[in-house]
């Protein structure tokens, strides 16, 4: 039966939360596990739908995987297939990350067009263009993509846009390809630097991730490793917003302040006191928030994955905010639902004008992962009871969000 959240608004959040590993770091790292026969152990991996689906894909390809709490172990020695399972691939966008590692390992890959959140067209042309530059012969027919990498070679690849997934895919395809591959205009997200850290822990020779130019020197083979992926900066940002909209106080142990500067700047502009230390990030909210303008961009700009949550905050601020979505062309799924809660939002193309005020509880639907998170934030601060439907989309990226919020003092329950 479909689950929903019932949230009674108006409780001030206060307390401490531990940060899990970043979903968007764990997913490409899991894909990269295909590049070695040895066992790989990954720590602090949250139990999320997307991560479990990636694990199922690895199993279908012949890998052995195991979860013990938040520790994931992958052994790809038995991997025998270069064909991605159709149904599972359609459950998550990151299934496309398997192309690079499959090509690295088998010099062949058969994949289907990936699924994922409905937040725009999300083409994969940059992935394909980059792989073609590496000498991969790619044929597309009937929704399937056949890749022949028997003539792969190092290359100089210029990305027309710094796509996160394309950067990661090309990096993974090049790791076991002789010679030096250079990726220019690479995405600079912290999760890409983390993928470099993981590949190098397995004996790879990648440098420059985090800057716009990545160099991958091909090696003959990789070995096993134990690795702890970086903390989730989007989960951290979402919880900071939860404290901000409820006039609360929160300390996030293990959060990386440097990785989320753009979000912290906006929370400070909204009037919150934010402190960063070695131990994590903490926030204290004055209760009355100021409006903020947000302009999403590739890292280090403001992350598109925090735009929805920031819109919820703006709905509660004292004044008018402007949010411009530059990364995805259709990422205002949450706006119509926020309006059901009494928000005053006008949208023109990629720009949303939000006039802040009060929100009231209503029955609303999470249309995608971060849109769902935005509704939960709105519900925490709204008058009365809100029911958020389609919780399975929120579960793709947040581990038992209702329990985390309840531990911080919220009234949030998961019901059937
Ligand atoms: C990753 C993140 C996602 C985040 C996004 C942008 C993971 C698992 N997901 O997604 O949470 O919202 O980065 O920070 O890490 N594009 C093309 N052609 C391509 C590839 C992308 O036109 O071949 C476009 C997309 O449609 C989009 C933009 O480039 O408009 C950014 O996409 P990209 O950086 O590739 O995002 P993902 O890797 O899909």
XYZ file of C-alpha atoms and ligand atoms in Angstrom:
455
model
C 0.000 0.000 0.000
C 1.211 3.497 -0.780
C 2.832 5.234 2.148
C 2.490 8.896 3.076
C 3.848 11.245 5.739
C 1.521 12.951 8.214
C 3.255 16.019 9.603
C 1.865 18.415 12.183
C 3.560 21.763 11.720
C 4.722 24.351 14.199
C 7.248 22.393 16.262
C 10.665 23.937 16.714
C 13.420 21.487 15.716
C 16.420 21.152 17.942
C 19.217 18.629 18.318
C 21.978 16.795 16.509
C 22.044 14.498 13.477
C 24.790 12.361 11.918
C 25.459 12.681 8.214
C 25.366 9.551 6.038
C 27.560 9.121 2.965
C 26.373 11.074 -0.068
C 23.998 9.153 -2.337
C 25.540 10.871 -5.358
C 29.016 9.779 -4.282
C 28.047 6.190 -3.425
C 26.254 5.539 -6.752
C 29.217 6.129 -9.112
C 31.561 4.489 -6.594
C 29.375 1.355 -6.657
C 29.578 1.402 -10.451
C 33.369 1.718 -10.268
C 33.528 -1.454 -8.143
C 33.129 -3.332 -11.452
C 36.660 -2.274 -12.362
C 38.339 -4.703 -9.937
C 37.961 -8.411 -9.145
C 38.913 -7.782 -5.512
C 36.513 -7.044 -2.690
C 35.619 -3.405 -2.006
C 34.140 -2.238 1.309
C 32.232 1.052 1.517
C 31.357 2.614 4.866
C 28.463 4.763 6.045
C 26.217 3.965 3.031
C 22.595 4.830 3.874
C 19.775 2.436 3.082
C 18.233 4.249 0.127
C 16.129 3.003 -2.772
C 18.610 4.290 -5.369
C 21.589 2.660 -3.675
C 19.723 -0.647 -3.251
C 18.720 -0.592 -6.916
C 22.331 -0.019 -7.942
C 23.280 -2.977 -5.760
C 20.622 -5.107 -7.498
C 22.052 -4.095 -10.887
C 25.536 -5.226 -9.800
C 24.064 -8.544 -8.619
C 22.307 -9.053 -11.977
C 25.644 -8.543 -13.721
C 27.150 -11.338 -11.623
C 28.759 -9.402 -8.724
C 28.304 -10.439 -5.103
C 27.191 -7.693 -2.764
C 26.404 -7.626 0.908
C 25.013 -5.037 3.307
C 25.809 -5.117 7.021
C 24.190 -2.017 8.509
C 25.734 0.891 6.664
C 28.701 -1.123 5.344
C 28.434 -2.342 1.758
C 30.771 -4.955 0.324
C 31.053 -5.637 -3.399
C 33.041 -8.392 -5.085
C 32.919 -8.183 -8.869
C 35.100 -11.252 -9.599
C 32.044 -13.141 -10.884
C 30.800 -10.337 -13.129
C 30.006 -12.055 -16.394
C 27.564 -9.868 -18.284
C 28.005 -6.595 -20.099
C 24.225 -6.240 -20.536
C 22.374 -3.946 -18.166
C 19.084 -5.357 -16.867
C 16.306 -3.374 -18.554
C 13.733 -3.017 -15.790
C 16.230 -2.015 -13.098
C 17.985 0.474 -15.386
C 14.714 2.329 -15.772
C 14.431 2.797 -11.995
C 17.353 5.188 -11.700
C 19.272 7.692 -13.788
C 22.597 6.501 -12.362
C 22.284 3.191 -14.202
C 23.929 5.123 -17.032
C 27.133 5.279 -14.917
C 27.557 1.583 -15.609
C 28.527 2.262 -19.220
C 32.038 3.476 -18.370
C 32.885 0.660 -15.941
C 31.365 -2.036 -18.224
C 33.499 -0.741 -21.084
C 36.536 -0.618 -18.820
C 36.020 -4.218 -17.770
C 34.514 -6.006 -20.800
C 35.213 -3.513 -23.597
C 31.512 -3.930 -24.329
C 28.316 -2.534 -22.841
C 24.637 -2.851 -23.654
C 22.498 -0.349 -21.805
C 18.985 1.063 -21.979
C 17.970 4.682 -21.619
C 17.957 5.371 -17.880
C 15.058 6.396 -15.639
C 15.228 8.737 -12.643
C 13.436 11.825 -11.382
C 11.192 13.613 -13.905
C 12.940 16.972 -13.757
C 13.651 17.628 -17.419
C 14.721 15.927 -20.618
C 17.987 14.638 -19.115
C 19.600 13.473 -22.363
C 22.813 11.434 -22.401
C 24.408 12.939 -25.498
C 27.436 14.212 -23.551
C 28.096 10.721 -22.150
C 27.948 9.235 -25.642
C 30.046 11.973 -27.226
C 32.772 11.525 -24.595
C 32.836 7.753 -24.984
C 32.941 8.065 -28.774
C 35.998 10.318 -28.363
C 37.606 7.403 -26.474
C 37.100 5.234 -29.564
C 33.902 3.479 -28.480
C 31.635 2.471 -31.355
C 28.060 3.247 -30.241
C 24.876 2.165 -31.984
C 21.422 3.113 -30.756
C 18.318 1.152 -31.733
C 14.930 0.399 -30.151
C 15.809 2.226 -26.915
C 18.985 0.177 -26.400
C 22.539 1.401 -26.748
C 25.181 -1.068 -27.945
C 28.767 -0.029 -27.164
C 31.817 -1.721 -28.641
C 35.021 -0.611 -26.928
C 37.448 -3.022 -28.586
C 39.353 -0.069 -30.081
C 39.336 2.190 -27.018
C 42.198 4.667 -26.661
C 43.051 7.653 -24.504
C 41.745 10.981 -25.790
C 41.303 14.673 -25.103
C 37.597 15.202 -24.356
C 35.908 18.592 -24.131
C 32.498 18.548 -22.447
C 30.114 21.112 -23.942
C 28.555 21.417 -20.461
C 30.098 20.260 -17.149
C 27.729 17.286 -16.723
C 28.282 15.410 -13.471
C 27.311 12.007 -14.860
C 29.210 12.398 -18.141
C 32.381 13.422 -16.277
C 32.111 10.358 -14.024
C 31.314 7.982 -16.879
C 34.231 9.126 -19.013
C 36.562 9.017 -16.009
C 35.587 5.404 -15.248
C 35.870 4.333 -18.897
C 39.386 5.784 -19.079
C 40.801 4.271 -15.871
C 41.794 0.979 -17.553
C 42.458 2.495 -21.003
C 46.161 2.907 -21.870
C 47.524 6.444 -22.215
C 46.417 9.759 -20.710
C 42.817 10.864 -21.128
C 42.066 14.515 -20.408
C 38.533 15.687 -19.586
C 38.129 19.440 -20.099
C 35.251 21.525 -18.748
C 34.723 18.647 -16.305
C 32.086 19.004 -13.606
C 33.675 20.091 -10.298
C 31.208 18.626 -7.799
C 32.758 17.210 -4.576
C 31.328 13.791 -5.509
C 33.633 13.753 -8.554
C 36.682 14.416 -6.404
C 35.427 11.584 -4.192
C 35.203 9.211 -7.155
C 38.801 10.134 -7.979
C 39.740 9.394 -4.349
C 38.096 5.984 -4.565
C 39.625 5.044 -7.930
C 43.058 6.066 -6.673
C 42.536 4.032 -3.474
C 42.139 1.055 -5.835
C 45.437 1.900 -7.565
C 44.157 4.235 -10.292
C 46.025 7.341 -11.469
C 43.511 10.152 -11.704
C 44.254 13.789 -10.906
C 42.595 17.182 -11.158
C 39.052 16.216 -10.076
C 37.464 19.210 -8.379
C 39.041 21.477 -10.982
C 37.743 21.825 -14.538
C 40.482 19.587 -16.013
C 40.794 15.945 -15.040
C 43.684 13.724 -16.155
C 43.260 9.949 -16.144
C 46.372 7.878 -16.759
C 45.338 4.352 -17.703
C 46.595 1.461 -15.538
C 46.584 -2.305 -16.236
C 44.456 -3.299 -13.271
C 42.945 -2.088 -10.008
C 42.881 -3.740 -6.580
C 40.378 -3.843 -3.708
C 39.962 -1.040 -1.181
C 38.081 0.056 1.921
C 36.598 3.507 1.468
C 34.349 5.980 3.260
C 32.536 8.232 0.759
C 32.023 11.922 1.588
C 29.009 13.029 3.663
C 25.782 13.980 1.923
C 25.746 17.748 1.385
C 22.133 17.728 0.130
C 20.804 15.838 3.164
C 22.785 18.281 5.306
C 21.337 21.282 3.463
C 17.807 19.889 3.779
C 18.122 19.422 7.551
C 19.612 22.905 7.969
C 16.561 24.277 6.126
C 14.308 22.230 8.434
C 15.823 23.969 11.453
C 15.717 27.331 9.662
C 11.981 27.204 8.828
C 10.983 26.075 12.324
C 13.045 28.699 14.172
C 15.181 25.856 15.518
C 18.759 24.897 16.202
C 20.641 21.974 14.716
C 24.143 20.489 14.733
C 25.118 18.160 11.899
C 28.003 15.902 12.911
C 30.297 15.003 10.061
C 28.806 17.525 7.618
C 31.285 19.196 5.262
C 30.817 22.974 5.358
C 33.310 23.594 2.539
C 31.252 21.390 0.187
C 28.100 23.430 0.742
C 29.324 27.016 0.838
C 26.700 28.302 -1.607
C 23.881 26.918 0.554
C 25.382 28.230 3.787
C 25.747 31.710 2.271
C 22.011 31.716 1.436
C 21.032 30.487 4.902
C 23.092 33.305 6.416
C 21.436 35.802 4.047
C 18.092 34.482 5.297
C 19.164 35.554 8.790
C 20.393 32.256 10.296
C 23.599 31.956 12.285
C 25.695 29.197 10.719
C 28.915 27.835 12.168
C 31.374 25.496 10.504
C 34.012 23.448 12.275
C 36.023 20.248 11.884
C 33.186 18.415 13.615
C 30.442 19.594 11.267
C 28.004 22.425 10.652
C 25.491 23.981 13.029
C 22.681 26.452 12.485
C 20.533 28.603 14.717
C 17.449 30.237 13.212
C 15.939 33.539 14.406
C 12.447 32.335 13.450
C 11.728 35.278 11.123
C 13.499 34.661 7.816
C 14.567 37.194 5.211
C 13.927 36.541 1.496
C 16.851 35.261 -0.612
C 17.530 35.108 -4.343
C 18.817 31.800 -5.697
C 20.458 31.106 -9.040
C 21.268 27.424 -9.545
C 24.504 26.541 -11.313
C 27.007 23.694 -11.559
C 29.291 23.465 -8.505
C 30.549 25.648 -6.830
C 27.341 27.561 -7.645
C 24.091 26.975 -5.767
C 23.105 23.292 -6.272
C 19.955 22.525 -8.244
C 19.363 19.689 -5.761
C 18.701 22.333 -3.037
C 16.490 24.658 -5.122
C 13.191 23.045 -4.094
C 14.048 23.087 -0.384
C 15.149 26.719 -0.646
C 11.845 27.558 -2.357
C 10.002 26.109 0.648
C 12.087 28.360 2.885
C 11.338 31.383 0.695
C 7.588 30.652 1.003
C 7.982 31.331 4.739
C 10.261 34.371 4.489
C 9.243 37.942 5.137
C 9.370 39.356 1.578
C 9.827 38.412 -2.069
C 12.466 35.955 -3.323
C 13.492 35.093 -6.864
C 14.705 31.608 -7.774
C 16.215 30.849 -11.185
C 16.739 27.208 -12.202
C 19.577 27.070 -14.730
C 20.563 23.390 -14.634
C 17.325 21.520 -15.403
C 14.614 22.924 -17.646
C 11.657 21.495 -15.723
C 12.453 21.536 -12.047
C 9.585 23.435 -10.393
C 7.436 20.343 -9.692
C 7.096 21.421 -6.065
C 5.673 24.892 -6.791
C 2.092 23.795 -7.572
C 2.059 21.658 -4.420
C 3.389 24.517 -2.270
C 0.601 26.691 -3.698
C -1.893 24.110 -2.352
C -0.443 24.941 1.053
C -1.120 28.641 0.543
C 2.175 29.726 -1.042
C 2.216 32.705 -3.409
C 4.433 31.636 -6.333
C 4.555 32.864 -9.927
C 6.590 30.975 -12.511
C 7.827 32.253 -15.840
C 10.027 29.787 -17.749
C 12.957 29.061 -15.426
C 12.235 31.834 -12.924
C 10.022 31.600 -9.850
C 8.910 34.641 -7.879
C 7.959 33.703 -4.336
C 6.142 36.118 -2.032
C 6.646 34.817 1.478
C 3.895 34.446 4.057
C 2.227 31.692 6.069
C 1.501 28.145 4.948
C -1.339 25.894 6.005
C -1.509 22.099 6.087
C -2.913 20.310 3.030
C -2.736 16.977 1.219
C 0.136 17.244 -1.284
C 2.196 14.972 -3.547
C 5.945 14.581 -3.830
C 6.491 14.748 -7.587
C 10.214 14.003 -7.380
C 12.832 13.416 -4.692
C 13.819 16.996 -3.797
C 10.309 18.319 -4.500
C 9.176 15.872 -1.818
C 11.800 17.169 0.602
C 10.561 20.721 -0.022
C 7.006 19.717 0.908
C 8.220 18.114 4.114
C 10.003 21.364 5.031
C 6.888 23.390 4.255
C 4.819 20.985 6.362
C 7.135 21.373 9.361
C 6.411 25.106 9.441
C 2.780 25.108 8.238
C -0.257 25.642 10.464
C -2.012 22.336 11.033
C -1.573 18.913 9.465
C -0.005 18.164 6.084
C -0.054 14.791 4.356
C 2.717 14.211 1.826
C 2.007 11.431 -0.653
C 4.451 9.461 -2.844
C 6.931 8.994 -0.029
C 8.768 6.348 -2.057
C 10.287 9.189 -4.092
C 11.615 10.813 -0.913
C 13.046 7.438 0.160
C 15.261 7.481 -2.943
C 17.484 10.066 -1.294
C 16.684 10.306 2.432
C 17.008 7.398 4.864
C 13.919 7.340 7.110
C 13.532 11.106 6.947
C 10.508 11.040 9.269
C 12.562 9.334 12.006
C 15.402 11.841 11.681
C 12.912 14.707 11.981
C 11.024 13.123 14.877
C 14.292 12.709 16.788
C 14.776 16.463 16.323
C 11.344 17.217 17.801
C 9.074 17.197 14.758
C 5.707 15.495 14.643
C 6.143 13.347 11.526
C 4.746 9.864 10.952
C 4.838 7.393 8.074
C 1.402 5.883 7.445
C -0.188 3.570 4.917
C 23.724 14.612 -11.119
C 23.111 14.279 -9.784
C 21.798 15.021 -9.584
C 22.012 16.520 -9.794
C 22.746 16.804 -11.100
C 23.143 18.250 -11.258
C 23.897 12.016 -9.369
C 23.539 10.590 -9.227
N 22.888 12.851 -9.713
O 22.798 14.188 -12.118
O 21.326 14.768 -8.287
O 20.770 17.171 -9.826
O 23.951 16.016 -11.176
O 23.933 18.672 -10.189
O 25.015 12.413 -9.164
N 22.802 16.965 -19.818
C 22.755 16.913 -21.191
N 23.367 15.861 -21.817
C 24.021 14.870 -21.118
C 24.063 14.955 -19.711
C 23.447 16.014 -19.099
O 22.193 17.786 -21.852
O 24.549 13.951 -21.743
C 22.127 18.095 -19.131
C 20.986 17.595 -18.238
O 19.796 17.410 -18.963
C 20.881 18.717 -17.232
C 22.332 19.165 -17.071
O 23.024 18.701 -18.227
O 20.105 19.762 -17.736
C 23.010 18.633 -15.821
O 22.995 17.230 -15.837
P 24.123 16.349 -15.146
O 25.150 17.226 -14.526
O 24.573 15.329 -16.128
O 23.288 15.634 -14.013
P 23.240 14.104 -13.629
O 24.601 13.517 -13.721
O 22.122 13.454 -14.345
